[in-house]
Structures are given as C-alpha cells and as structure tokens.
Short mmCIF file of C-alpha atoms in Angstrom, two decimals:
data_model
loop_
_atom_site.label_atom_id
_atom_site.label_comp_id
_atom_site.label_asym_id
_atom_site.label_seq_id
_atom_site.Cartn_x
_atom_site.Cartn_y
_atom_site.Cartn_z
CA ASP A 1 2.59 8.68 18.47
CA VAL A 2 1.84 6.27 21.58
CA GLU A 3 1.98 8.71 23.98
CA VAL A 4 -0.85 11.05 22.15
CA VAL A 5 -2.84 7.93 22.41
CA ARG A 6 -2.50 7.49 26.05
CA GLU A 7 -2.29 10.66 27.51
CA PRO A 8 -5.28 13.00 27.93
CA VAL A 9 -5.56 15.92 25.79
CA PRO A 10 -3.95 18.95 27.50
CA GLY A 11 -6.62 21.29 29.14
CA ASN A 12 -5.80 24.58 27.40
CA ILE A 13 -7.32 23.25 23.93
CA ARG A 14 -10.14 20.83 25.16
CA ARG A 15 -12.46 23.66 25.00
CA ALA A 16 -13.46 24.25 21.05
CA LYS A 17 -13.27 27.99 21.80
CA HIS A 18 -9.57 27.89 22.85
CA PHE A 19 -8.43 25.26 20.22
CA VAL A 20 -9.63 27.59 17.71
CA GLY A 21 -7.71 30.43 18.92
CA PHE A 22 -4.83 28.21 19.19
CA LEU A 23 -5.14 27.22 15.85
CA LYS A 24 -5.22 30.89 14.71
CA LYS A 25 -1.92 31.60 16.37
CA VAL A 26 -0.16 28.65 14.32
CA VAL A 27 -1.51 29.51 11.18
CA GLU A 28 -0.41 33.40 11.73
CA HIS A 29 2.89 32.27 12.45
CA LEU A 30 3.29 29.99 9.43
CA LYS A 31 1.81 32.72 7.30
CA SER A 32 4.69 35.25 8.82
CA CYS A 33 7.12 32.39 7.96
CA LEU A 34 6.23 32.15 4.34
CA ARG A 35 6.03 36.09 3.97
CA SER A 36 9.69 36.26 5.23
CA ILE A 37 10.91 33.83 2.33
CA SER A 38 8.82 35.36 -0.36
CA GLY A 39 8.35 39.19 0.67
CA PRO A 40 10.44 42.44 -0.30
CA ASN A 41 13.42 41.85 1.64
CA ILE A 42 17.01 40.60 1.41
CA ASN A 43 16.57 37.41 1.84
CA ARG A 44 14.05 37.04 -1.26
CA GLY A 45 14.21 33.90 -3.26
CA GLN A 46 16.64 32.19 -0.85
CA VAL A 47 15.98 28.64 0.47
CA ARG A 48 16.25 28.15 4.28
CA THR A 49 16.92 25.05 6.05
CA GLN A 50 16.42 24.68 9.77
CA THR A 51 16.37 21.92 12.22
CA PRO A 52 12.64 21.18 13.81
CA LEU A 53 14.21 22.03 17.19
CA ALA A 54 15.11 25.48 16.03
CA PHE A 55 11.86 26.09 13.99
CA LEU A 56 9.77 24.92 16.94
CA HIS A 57 11.84 27.01 19.52
CA ARG A 58 11.05 30.03 17.02
CA MET A 59 7.26 28.99 16.99
CA THR A 60 6.82 28.84 20.58
CA ASN A 61 8.50 32.12 21.37
CA ALA A 62 6.54 33.86 18.62
CA THR A 63 3.07 32.47 19.61
CA SER A 64 3.57 31.63 23.50
CA ILE A 65 2.17 28.46 23.26
CA GLY A 66 3.78 24.94 24.21
CA THR A 67 5.14 22.14 22.54
CA LYS A 68 2.53 19.62 24.34
CA PRO A 69 -0.45 21.24 22.85
CA LEU A 70 1.21 21.17 19.52
CA ARG A 71 1.70 17.49 19.47
CA PHE A 72 -2.06 16.67 20.20
CA SER A 73 -3.12 19.62 17.76
CA TYR A 74 -3.96 17.06 14.94
CA ALA A 75 -5.79 14.59 17.29
CA ARG A 76 -7.90 17.23 18.83
CA LEU A 77 -8.98 18.89 15.29
CA THR A 78 -9.96 15.40 14.16
CA SER A 79 -12.18 15.12 17.40
CA LEU A 80 -13.59 18.65 16.86
CA LEU A 81 -14.57 17.70 13.25
CA ARG A 82 -16.26 14.34 14.38
CA THR A 83 -18.07 16.43 16.88
CA ILE A 84 -19.22 18.92 13.98
CA GLN A 85 -19.91 16.07 11.86
CA ALA A 86 -22.37 14.36 14.58
CA THR A 87 -23.94 17.64 14.88
CA ALA A 88 -24.66 18.35 11.28
CA VAL A 89 -26.18 14.85 10.83
CA ALA A 90 -28.38 15.07 13.76
CA ALA A 91 -29.70 18.32 12.23
CA ALA A 92 -30.00 17.04 8.86
CA ALA A 93 -31.67 13.89 10.18
CA ALA A 94 -34.19 16.00 12.17
CA ALA A 95 -34.69 17.97 9.05
CA ALA A 96 -35.47 15.04 7.30
CA THR A 97 -37.90 13.73 9.99
CA ASN A 98 -39.81 17.34 9.53
CA ASN A 99 -39.85 16.97 5.72
CA ASN A 100 -41.13 13.39 5.96
CA GLY A 101 -43.80 14.70 8.51
CA VAL A 102 -44.79 17.78 5.77
CA SER A 103 -44.42 16.17 2.44
CA GLY A 104 -44.69 12.38 3.21
CA GLY A 105 -40.97 11.73 1.69
CA GLY A 106 -38.23 10.79 3.43
CA SER A 107 -35.32 12.09 1.40
CA LEU A 108 -33.36 15.27 2.20
CA ASN A 109 -32.40 17.90 -0.35
CA SER A 110 -30.26 20.48 1.06
CA SER A 111 -26.60 21.82 1.55
CA PHE A 112 -23.79 21.66 4.02
CA HIS A 113 -21.71 24.68 3.91
CA GLY A 114 -22.21 25.46 0.47
CA VAL A 115 -21.76 21.42 -0.53
CA PRO A 116 -25.38 20.17 -1.96
CA ILE A 117 -26.70 17.09 -0.16
CA SER A 118 -29.16 14.72 -1.40
CA THR A 119 -29.57 11.46 0.26
CA ASP A 120 -32.28 9.01 1.31
CA SER A 121 -30.61 7.15 4.57
CA THR A 122 -28.57 8.22 7.41
CA SER A 123 -25.47 6.46 6.71
CA ALA A 124 -25.12 7.75 3.12
CA LEU A 125 -26.07 11.32 4.84
CA ASN A 126 -23.02 10.62 7.12
CA THR A 127 -20.54 9.63 4.38
CA THR A 128 -21.85 12.77 2.37
CA ILE A 129 -21.10 15.29 5.14
CA THR A 130 -17.81 13.75 5.93
CA THR A 131 -16.48 14.43 2.41
CA ALA A 132 -18.02 17.82 2.34
CA MET A 133 -16.05 18.35 5.76
CA GLU A 134 -12.75 17.04 4.42
CA GLN A 135 -12.91 19.13 1.49
CA GLU A 136 -13.77 22.28 3.36
CA TYR A 137 -11.17 21.85 6.21
CA GLN A 138 -8.47 20.00 4.45
CA ALA A 139 -5.93 22.91 4.90
CA LEU A 140 -6.51 23.10 8.60
CA LEU A 141 -5.82 19.39 8.72
CA VAL A 142 -2.43 19.85 6.99
CA VAL A 143 -1.46 22.43 9.39
CA SER A 144 -2.50 20.67 12.27
CA GLU A 145 -0.60 17.49 11.20
CA PHE A 146 2.50 19.64 10.45
CA ALA A 147 2.36 21.07 13.85
CA SER A 148 1.75 17.52 15.52
CA LEU A 149 4.50 15.95 13.51
CA LEU A 150 7.11 18.98 14.21
CA ALA A 151 6.47 18.86 17.92
CA THR A 152 6.64 15.03 18.23
CA PHE A 153 9.96 14.51 16.36
CA CYS A 154 12.08 17.60 17.63
CA ALA A 155 13.22 15.83 20.55
CA ALA A 156 17.16 15.77 20.86
CA GLY A 157 17.71 12.30 19.57
CA ASN A 158 15.80 13.04 16.42
CA LYS A 159 16.87 16.59 15.60
CA SER A 160 19.22 15.48 12.86
CA ARG A 161 16.71 13.07 11.50
CA PHE A 162 14.62 15.66 10.18
CA ALA A 163 14.69 19.27 8.38
CA ILE A 164 12.67 22.13 7.80
CA ILE A 165 13.01 23.60 4.26
CA MET A 166 11.30 26.67 3.54
CA GLU A 167 11.42 27.31 -0.34
CA PRO A 168 10.29 30.50 -1.80
CA GLU A 169 7.67 30.65 -4.77
CA PRO A 170 9.48 30.32 -8.07
CA ILE A 171 9.54 33.09 -10.52
CA ASN A 172 6.69 32.37 -12.95
CA ASN A 173 5.44 34.68 -15.41
CA ASN A 174 1.94 32.72 -15.72
CA PRO A 175 -0.23 33.63 -12.71
CA ASN A 176 -2.61 30.83 -13.15
CA GLU A 177 0.65 28.36 -12.82
CA SER A 178 1.50 29.92 -9.50
CA SER A 179 2.39 27.35 -6.69
CA GLY A 180 3.24 29.61 -3.68
CA SER A 181 6.09 29.57 -1.31
CA VAL A 182 6.15 26.13 0.87
CA ILE A 183 7.31 25.12 4.37
CA GLN A 184 8.06 21.22 4.40
CA LEU A 185 9.26 18.92 7.25
CA VAL A 186 11.61 16.46 5.64
CA CYS A 187 12.42 13.13 7.13
CA LEU A 188 15.83 12.13 6.51
CA ASP A 189 16.18 8.70 7.85
CA ALA A 190 14.26 5.80 6.82
CA SER A 191 14.86 3.79 9.62
CA LEU A 192 12.37 5.61 11.71
CA ALA A 193 9.56 3.92 9.72
CA ILE A 194 10.66 0.36 10.24
CA ALA A 195 12.21 0.74 13.76
CA PRO A 196 8.97 0.11 15.69
CA LEU A 197 8.65 -3.35 13.87
CA PHE A 198 12.31 -4.40 15.05
CA GLN A 199 11.35 -3.54 18.50
CA ARG A 200 8.12 -5.27 18.60
CA PHE A 201 9.07 -8.49 16.95
CA ASN A 202 12.12 -10.93 17.59
CA SER A 203 12.20 -12.10 14.03
CA VAL A 204 11.62 -10.26 10.93
CA VAL A 205 11.90 -11.24 7.51
CA ILE A 206 12.04 -8.83 4.52
CA THR A 207 11.58 -10.24 0.97
CA SER A 208 11.04 -8.58 -2.26
CA SER A 209 11.67 -9.51 -6.03
CA THR A 210 13.01 -5.86 -6.20
CA LEU A 211 14.93 -5.73 -2.99
CA SER A 212 18.52 -4.77 -4.71
CA PRO A 213 20.88 -3.81 -4.12
CA ILE A 214 20.58 -5.78 -1.00
CA ASP A 215 23.80 -4.67 0.64
CA LEU A 216 22.86 -1.02 1.32
CA TYR A 217 19.20 -1.82 2.98
CA PRO A 218 20.94 -2.80 6.48
CA LYS A 219 22.85 0.28 6.41
CA LEU A 220 19.90 2.52 5.49
CA LEU A 221 17.34 0.79 7.80
CA GLN A 222 20.24 0.53 10.31
CA PHE A 223 19.81 -3.36 11.27
CA LYS A 224 22.13 -6.18 11.24
CA PRO A 225 20.68 -9.00 9.14
CA CYS A 226 21.54 -12.70 10.54
CA VAL A 227 20.72 -14.01 6.91
CA SER A 228 21.18 -11.87 3.79
CA VAL A 229 20.85 -13.82 0.47
CA SER A 230 19.78 -12.95 -3.09
CA LEU A 231 18.22 -16.11 -4.75
CA GLU A 232 17.76 -16.87 -8.51
CA ILE A 233 14.38 -17.89 -10.03
CA SER A 234 13.78 -21.75 -11.10
CA GLN A 235 13.02 -21.52 -14.58
CA PHE A 236 12.73 -24.30 -17.26
CA ARG A 237 13.34 -21.74 -20.17
CA PRO A 238 15.24 -18.49 -20.44
CA CYS A 239 11.95 -16.40 -19.97
CA ILE A 240 13.61 -13.24 -19.79
CA ARG A 241 16.08 -11.73 -22.15
CA PRO A 242 17.89 -8.45 -20.76
CA LEU A 243 19.66 -6.72 -23.62
CA MET A 244 22.00 -3.47 -22.83
CA ILE A 245 21.95 -1.05 -25.86
CA SER A 246 24.82 1.16 -25.46
CA ARG A 247 24.63 2.82 -29.14
CA GLY A 248 22.24 3.34 -31.84
CA SER A 249 22.49 1.90 -35.33
CA ASP A 250 24.84 4.86 -36.70
CA GLN A 251 27.30 3.92 -33.67
CA LEU A 252 26.39 6.95 -31.53
CA ALA A 253 26.21 6.34 -27.56
CA VAL A 254 23.12 6.62 -26.29
CA SER A 255 22.75 8.17 -22.61
CA THR A 256 20.78 10.49 -20.34
CA LYS A 257 23.76 12.10 -18.73
CA GLN A 258 23.39 15.83 -18.80
CA ASP A 259 25.63 16.48 -21.64
CA ASP A 260 24.24 13.74 -24.14
CA ARG A 261 20.48 13.91 -23.06
CA VAL A 262 19.45 17.07 -25.43
CA ASP A 263 21.73 15.88 -28.29
CA ILE A 264 19.78 15.37 -31.28
CA GLY A 265 21.12 12.18 -32.24
CA VAL A 266 20.75 10.75 -29.02
CA ILE A 267 17.04 11.60 -29.18
CA ARG A 268 16.61 10.09 -32.73
CA ASN A 269 18.31 6.96 -31.61
CA PHE A 270 16.05 6.66 -28.82
CA GLY A 271 13.12 6.93 -31.06
CA ALA A 272 14.63 4.59 -33.48
CA ILE A 273 15.07 1.77 -30.49
CA LEU A 274 11.38 2.27 -29.87
CA VAL A 275 10.14 1.96 -33.28
CA GLU A 276 12.38 -1.08 -34.21
CA LEU A 277 10.94 -2.77 -31.04
CA CYS A 278 7.61 -2.01 -31.76
CA SER A 279 7.69 -3.34 -35.26
CA CYS A 280 8.83 -6.86 -33.99
CA VAL A 281 7.65 -7.08 -30.77
CA PRO A 282 3.79 -8.24 -30.36
CA ASP A 283 1.12 -6.86 -27.92
CA GLY A 284 2.06 -4.60 -25.40
CA ILE A 285 5.35 -2.57 -24.60
CA VAL A 286 5.98 -0.26 -21.78
CA ALA A 287 8.79 2.41 -22.06
CA TYR A 288 10.06 4.38 -19.06
CA PHE A 289 11.61 7.64 -18.96
CA THR A 290 13.65 9.36 -16.27
CA SER A 291 11.19 12.38 -15.80
CA TYR A 292 7.81 14.14 -17.16
CA SER A 293 9.71 16.83 -18.27
CA TYR A 294 12.29 14.67 -20.18
CA MET A 295 9.58 12.60 -21.77
CA GLU A 296 7.53 15.45 -22.76
CA ALA A 297 10.90 16.71 -24.51
CA LEU A 298 11.46 13.64 -26.23
CA ILE A 299 7.81 13.44 -27.66
CA SER A 300 7.95 16.76 -28.73
CA GLU A 301 11.30 16.01 -30.77
CA TRP A 302 9.72 12.97 -32.08
CA ASP A 303 6.84 14.22 -33.30
CA GLY A 304 8.89 16.92 -35.43
CA MET A 305 11.05 14.03 -36.75
CA GLY A 306 8.04 12.00 -37.73
CA ILE A 307 8.84 9.19 -35.20
CA LEU A 308 5.45 9.22 -33.52
CA ARG A 309 3.83 8.37 -37.04
CA GLU A 310 6.05 5.40 -37.38
CA LEU A 311 4.84 4.35 -34.04
CA THR A 312 1.35 4.54 -34.62
CA LYS A 313 1.66 2.34 -37.84
CA HIS A 314 2.42 -0.51 -35.60
CA LYS A 315 0.94 0.23 -32.01
CA LEU A 316 -1.44 2.76 -30.33
CA VAL A 317 0.55 5.40 -28.25
CA ILE A 318 -0.57 5.79 -24.82
CA ILE A 319 1.29 8.26 -22.62
CA GLU A 320 0.96 8.46 -18.76
CA THR A 321 0.34 11.87 -17.17
CA LYS A 322 0.39 13.65 -13.80
CA ASN A 323 -3.50 13.25 -13.48
CA VAL A 324 -4.48 9.90 -11.62
CA VAL A 325 -7.90 9.90 -13.38
CA GLU A 326 -6.48 10.59 -16.93
CA THR A 327 -3.47 7.63 -16.23
CA THR A 328 -6.10 5.33 -15.09
CA ILE A 329 -8.24 5.56 -18.19
CA ALA A 330 -4.92 5.29 -20.00
CA LEU A 331 -4.16 1.96 -18.52
CA ASP A 332 -7.74 0.67 -19.34
CA ASN A 333 -7.27 1.54 -23.06
CA PHE A 334 -3.85 0.28 -23.21
CA ARG A 335 -5.07 -3.27 -21.97
CA VAL A 336 -8.12 -3.12 -24.49
CA ALA A 337 -5.85 -2.22 -27.11
CA CYS A 338 -3.73 -5.33 -26.14
CA ASP A 339 -6.48 -7.60 -25.83
CA SER A 340 -7.94 -6.87 -29.14
CA GLY A 341 -4.69 -7.75 -30.96
CA ARG A 342 -3.82 -3.81 -31.99
CA GLY A 343 -1.04 -3.61 -29.42
CA ALA A 344 -0.08 -0.57 -28.04
CA VAL A 345 3.21 1.18 -26.31
CA PHE A 346 2.57 2.92 -22.71
CA LEU A 347 5.14 5.97 -22.37
CA ALA A 348 5.36 5.98 -18.39
CA VAL A 349 7.93 7.65 -16.05
CA VAL A 350 9.99 6.15 -13.47
CA ARG A 351 8.58 7.06 -9.87
CA GLY A 352 5.25 7.43 -11.51
CA MET A 353 1.97 5.94 -10.97
CA VAL A 354 2.68 3.21 -13.67
CA SER A 355 6.02 2.47 -12.25
CA GLU A 356 4.49 1.67 -8.51
CA GLY A 357 2.43 -1.44 -8.29
CA VAL A 358 0.95 -1.87 -11.82
CA PRO A 359 1.52 -5.10 -13.13
CA PHE A 360 2.38 -5.75 -16.98
CA ASP A 361 2.43 -9.39 -17.18
CA ARG A 362 1.35 -11.91 -19.99
CA HIS A 363 0.69 -9.84 -23.54
CA TYR A 364 0.54 -6.56 -21.54
CA GLY A 365 4.26 -6.39 -21.02
CA ARG A 366 6.20 -8.49 -23.80
CA ALA A 367 8.82 -5.95 -23.81
CA LYS A 368 10.14 -3.14 -21.34
CA ILE A 369 12.15 -0.57 -22.11
CA MET A 370 14.39 2.04 -19.72
CA PHE A 371 15.49 5.12 -21.45
CA GLY A 372 18.33 6.30 -19.24
CA LEU A 373 19.43 5.84 -15.86
CA PRO A 374 16.87 7.17 -13.56
CA TYR A 375 18.89 9.42 -11.14
CA GLN A 376 17.15 11.72 -8.81
CA TYR A 377 17.36 15.42 -9.51
CA THR A 378 20.10 16.33 -7.49
CA LEU A 379 19.50 20.12 -7.36
CA SER A 380 16.33 19.21 -5.23
CA HIS A 381 16.96 20.78 -1.70
CA ILE A 382 15.07 17.64 -0.31
CA VAL A 383 17.63 15.38 -2.14
CA ARG A 384 20.58 17.48 -0.94
CA ALA A 385 19.56 17.58 2.80
CA ARG A 386 18.95 13.79 2.50
CA LEU A 387 22.45 13.16 0.85
CA GLU A 388 24.27 15.22 3.44
CA TYR A 389 22.57 13.49 6.26
CA LEU A 390 23.36 9.99 4.90
CA GLN A 391 27.25 11.21 4.16
CA THR A 392 27.42 12.45 7.79
CA ASN A 393 25.63 10.18 9.93
CA LEU A 394 25.51 7.04 7.88
CA GLN A 395 28.98 7.13 5.93
CA ILE A 396 27.30 6.44 2.86
CA ARG A 397 28.64 8.28 -0.27
CA GLU A 398 26.37 10.58 -2.00
CA GLN A 399 27.21 8.58 -5.61
CA ASP A 400 26.83 5.40 -4.00
CA PHE A 401 23.45 6.26 -2.63
CA LEU A 402 22.40 7.70 -6.03
CA THR A 403 23.34 4.87 -7.79
CA PHE A 404 21.61 2.64 -5.44
CA ASP A 405 18.42 4.42 -5.69
CA ALA A 406 18.52 4.62 -9.51
CA ILE A 407 19.08 0.70 -9.96
CA ARG A 408 16.34 0.11 -7.45
CA GLN A 409 13.88 2.23 -9.36
CA VAL A 410 14.97 0.20 -12.63
CA ALA A 411 14.31 -3.09 -10.46
CA LYS A 412 11.01 -1.71 -9.57
CA CYS A 413 9.78 -1.00 -12.94
CA PHE A 414 11.12 -4.02 -14.63
CA GLY A 415 10.07 -6.37 -11.69
CA ARG A 416 6.38 -7.05 -12.54
CA ILE A 417 7.02 -8.31 -16.04
CA LEU A 418 6.78 -12.08 -14.89
CA ARG A 419 3.87 -13.33 -12.98
CA SER A 420 4.01 -17.12 -13.87
CA LYS A 421 6.08 -19.90 -15.08
CA SER A 422 4.84 -19.50 -18.59
CA ASP A 423 5.26 -15.80 -19.03
CA TYR A 424 8.15 -14.23 -20.86
CA GLY A 425 9.54 -10.75 -21.85
CA LEU A 426 12.36 -8.61 -23.13
CA LEU A 427 14.03 -6.27 -20.87
CA ILE A 428 15.72 -3.35 -22.57
CA PHE A 429 18.41 -1.08 -21.15
CA ALA A 430 18.77 1.61 -23.47
CA ASP A 431 21.71 3.79 -21.83
CA SER A 432 25.59 3.08 -22.30
CA ARG A 433 26.15 3.10 -18.47
CA PHE A 434 24.07 0.16 -17.81
CA SER A 435 26.92 -2.07 -19.46
CA ARG A 436 29.43 -1.07 -16.71
CA MET A 437 30.41 -3.52 -13.88
CA ASP A 438 29.50 -0.81 -11.01
CA LYS A 439 25.51 -0.67 -12.40
CA ARG A 440 24.82 -4.06 -13.58
CA SER A 441 26.32 -5.77 -10.69
CA GLN A 442 23.75 -4.47 -8.54
CA LEU A 443 20.86 -5.53 -10.66
CA PRO A 444 18.62 -8.26 -9.04
CA LYS A 445 19.86 -11.95 -9.34
CA TRP A 446 16.78 -13.08 -11.09
CA MET A 447 17.86 -10.53 -13.94
CA VAL A 448 21.55 -11.09 -13.95
CA GLN A 449 21.31 -14.71 -14.25
CA SER A 450 19.84 -14.52 -17.78
CA LEU A 451 22.48 -11.66 -18.81
CA SER A 452 25.30 -12.89 -20.83
CA GLU A 453 28.44 -10.86 -22.20
CA ALA A 454 26.80 -11.03 -25.88
CA HIS A 455 24.07 -8.63 -24.53
CA LEU A 456 26.27 -6.26 -23.31
CA ASN A 457 27.25 -3.03 -25.24
CA LEU A 458 24.73 -3.70 -28.11
CA SER A 459 23.92 -1.49 -31.25
CA THR A 460 20.13 -1.19 -31.94
CA ASP A 461 20.13 -3.33 -35.05
CA VAL A 462 21.68 -6.21 -33.11
CA ALA A 463 19.55 -5.87 -30.18
CA VAL A 464 16.68 -6.27 -32.47
CA GLN A 465 18.10 -9.19 -33.80
CA TYR A 466 18.45 -10.58 -30.39
CA ALA A 467 14.99 -9.65 -29.74
CA LYS A 468 13.34 -11.31 -32.81
CA SER A 469 15.28 -14.56 -32.08
CA PHE A 470 13.98 -14.72 -28.25
CA LEU A 471 10.28 -14.10 -29.09
CA ARG A 472 10.71 -16.78 -32.20
CA ILE A 473 11.84 -19.36 -29.31
CA MET A 474 9.45 -18.20 -26.63
CA GLY A 475 6.35 -18.37 -29.36
CA GLN A 476 6.84 -22.25 -29.44
CA PRO A 477 4.35 -24.36 -27.58
CA ILE A 478 5.42 -25.11 -23.92
CA ALA A 479 7.05 -28.34 -22.98
CA GLN A 480 4.94 -29.49 -20.24
CA GLU A 481 7.29 -32.19 -19.12
CA ALA A 482 9.69 -29.29 -18.51
CA LEU A 483 7.35 -27.37 -17.00
CA GLN A 484 6.32 -29.90 -14.44
CA SER A 485 10.17 -30.39 -13.31
CA VAL A 486 10.36 -26.85 -12.02
CA LEU A 487 7.09 -27.16 -9.89
CA LEU A 488 6.27 -28.75 -6.69
CA LYS A 489 4.03 -31.63 -6.30
CA LEU A 490 1.42 -32.07 -3.72
CA GLU A 491 3.77 -35.00 -2.17
CA ASP A 492 6.68 -32.83 -2.33
CA VAL A 493 4.88 -30.20 -0.38
CA ARG A 494 3.71 -32.53 2.04
CA GLN A 495 7.34 -34.16 2.37
CA MET A 496 8.63 -30.65 3.06
CA GLU A 497 6.22 -29.79 5.88
CA GLY A 498 6.99 -33.22 7.43
CA SER A 499 10.59 -32.69 7.56
CA ILE A 500 10.44 -28.92 8.99
CA PRO A 501 8.62 -28.63 12.03
CA ASN A 502 5.98 -25.62 12.51
CA ALA A 503 7.04 -24.76 9.14
CA SER A 504 4.90 -22.38 6.92
CA THR A 505 6.68 -21.58 3.85
CA THR A 506 9.90 -22.26 3.08
CA ALA A 507 10.46 -21.58 -0.44
CA THR A 508 11.19 -18.34 -2.21
CA SER A 509 12.83 -16.96 -5.42
CA VAL A 510 13.40 -13.29 -4.22
CA PRO A 511 16.14 -11.46 -2.42
CA LEU A 512 15.65 -12.23 1.27
CA MET A 513 16.82 -10.91 4.56
CA ALA A 514 16.26 -12.09 8.01
CA ILE A 515 16.62 -10.07 11.21
CA SER A 516 16.48 -11.70 14.55
CA SER A 517 17.47 -10.76 18.09
CA GLN A 518 18.81 -14.36 18.24
CA PRO A 519 20.94 -16.44 16.07
CA LEU A 520 18.65 -18.87 14.02
CA SER A 521 19.22 -22.51 14.46
CA LYS A 522 19.42 -25.04 11.53
CA THR A 523 15.81 -26.17 12.11
CA GLU A 524 14.05 -22.97 12.44
CA PRO A 525 12.52 -21.94 9.14
CA VAL A 526 13.00 -18.58 7.48
CA GLY A 527 9.90 -18.26 5.21
CA VAL A 528 7.96 -15.80 3.72
#
C-alpha cells in the first residue's frame, strides 16, 4: 500500500510495549472468532461468509482499536523484528569477541531462543538469526499480514471484491491429522493485481503461449484491448500431434465426470491408455490427473489390477507428492532415467508443482497425457464465493468460467512440451468431453492448427497407431533446408529493424493482447 509507505506509523503502536498489547488484542479476537465456529453451540460446523467491512467493524467494536493501526500492523511488526534482530546480532558479536579474548578463537557456538547458532562471521550470524526469528514469529507475521490486508481492502469500493470465509475444523477421527478451524481473506477480483500496471503505463502488452481462451481475459482483468490476436506457430514439420481419446479399446467411453470417474471400466481403460503409450513412446512421458485424491485412487486400483507391474516393464514410474522436497528429488530421478535411456513416466497433478513452470522439452516429454477435464472443486467455499462474484458483478456465467479455467490449466500443462524448432511431442486428451466443439475451440491456436478431424473421438488402439506413425516420422533426420526456411537470417532481422523505427522485438508466435490509452498507429510496433 502506497499510503503505508508514505505515512508515519500511528503513535499508539510506535512503542514496542504498546504494539505488543495491540497484537494481543487482535490475536484474542481471532481466537474468539475461531471458537465461535468450532465451539459447542448451535452454529458448530457451519461455514460463515462475511464481507471484510462487517468483519472489521466487529473487530474494532470488540477490541476498541482503530482501522489505521491495523493497516500498519505488518509494517510495524517487521520493523520490531528487525530491531530485535539487530540487538541479537550485536549481543552475539559481543559474545564472540569475549570468546575470542578468552580462548583465542573467533567462532561462536550458542543458541538463539532455543535455535542452535554456530558461525564464524557476522554476515552468516545475521542470516542464521534471521532464519531463527522467521521460524519463531511466523504465526505473528501471518496474523499481522491478515490484519493489514483486511484494513487496507475494506474500503467501500473494495468491499465486494473480498470475502472473509470462516471454516470450522473438519470432522476427523485421527487427531494426528487435525487441521483446525480456518479464517481466510479471499480476493474475488483478479483485476486488482494488474490494475496498478494499467494505471502506470500507457501501453501494455500481455503475451503467453498458454493465454487461452483469450476472449475471457479482458472481462476478468477489466480492460479493453486495442489488439487481441492468437497467432499460429511457424513450423517446417508437424511437430506436435494432438490426439483426443474418447473411448477405450472396449468402446467404453472414458471421462472423469462425477458419475463415470469411479467406474471400474473407466479406471481400467485409463490404465490401458498409459500402458499402451509407454510401450511405444520412447524416453519420458508425463501424465496429469485432475487431483491428488483421484491420482491416488487410480494408482491404488491399478496396483490391484496389475497395471503398475505392466508399466514398470516399460518405464520407471515416478509420482508427484505434496511435499516440495520429495517432488524435486522425483524430478531429478525422472531426468536421470530419461538421460540413461531407461525412460520414465511421471504421474503429476494439474495445479500442482510440476504443472507450474517445469519444462519437459526434448526427450523428457515425448508425450503428455491429460486424464480428464480438470474442473475446479465446485463444493469449495472459496470457489463458490468467486463464482458468485463473477456472476453478479461481471456477468460471467458459472459454467463459462469453470470451462475457461479447466482449458487454461490444460494449456499450461501442455504448453512446455516444445522448446525449439527441432522438438516434437504427443498431446493426449483422455476424456470424451475434449472432442466437443465448445471445449476444443478454446484450446490455443498452436494446438488447434495441428488438430484434424481424424484425431477426434479416437479409441485407444487407433490413437496408439497414430502415435506410432507420428513418432516414426519424427524419428527421421531433420531436413536442414526446411528448418532454415522457418528461421530468420541475420540479414532479415537487420532489414526488419531498419523498416520499423525504434523497434525492439516484433515477432511472436503466441497469443497476444495490447492495451493502450491511445489508438496504436500503423507504424507503432507491438512487441514482446
């Protein structure tokens, strides 16, 4: 918040003693709110949704604290922690000096609030103490950040753009897996994040290979684009082959719809798709599932059917988990298996860590498979609140947004299969709904340009034949003359620079939108 940076800290929280008392009031009020949704009363188990203005009004009445100090609570706490850190570093350095005078050594071995410290330099000591303080005061930092955001965005103009959702602790018979009750401040309007960018600059270019479907972005981000275009990629050979599988080899339709996802025939056909592709596709394969729970359920069923044993005959099976460290190690092992020629199949989750920014180019991703259409969990209270906001304020229908988000996630997962002109790969859509016009028409243009009618509504055995034919063609030596025909030469680049004044980059092969406060002239470059 600009005002928090420019304005001085309110006088009633400048002194550390007063600020600590202020934080105690905030923490006690939040505890009472959690008890009200989880305690033994008539509202136990009910999810509550409030506007930030109503929640803030209740907080100020209960604690007798003002809105302005709440806005500065996070900045004041970080300032206080820096002061404590400086004091701790000075004290530790003094102890090291005394230790040096007594024993002749310059190292320090002590502890800070129970966290062991052993270091030989002031900078390393500073880093160690900072880490220890972040661990110790993490809960207070979360509370103060919540209070600052609540007070900042509770203005009348933003009251409908945010929501306070209080969820009670879910019923769980295992006390070791208790998650507790939760209070969440949810942003319902995505345009708030990009609005300062539009205010600061006269011309803005938004470009991405996964910016699809492109038509709904102006509504969601609330701007009017001067230029909105989705461009094809330049290719000298059909480097990607999208295949949409609608049924298994037994002609049973495959889908992750609520009624079909647990059907034993659908589960068996999903496993057969993966086994057949692993038997004919070399090197690395990445398979995406709609959720962690569904992936775990399929793996469990596949294990009982013997499908996992069939998979391990062709490739190593590596699974993504919710743990960041475990998934990072799994990715390294996946790459090692592909580099050694053994090959591997990585089982990942849409909206997981692997689907966000991890490239699977070259031999790491010769095929990507999407098991099902990854709709959001519509029973989530956060999703329900966001859908209601979009319907009421932006006139975006619920089904339109859910389909937009699902196709966008598919594009994000498949978007990193190509990283050069010589790269190639298979894109497998394993759900009967992908073949519908309302779904496939929203895919990025660089996917649709390689999709023909013959690649729709396929069965598993036919899709495998198409895959083998594609890989046989791609395995041939690259024709260098054809490759050079789609690449710009140095003379071409210089000629383009000379024809466009003050041009930076003018060529792109991805969806692009340009936003300008003034109409673009014919000579004004629209670049990346």
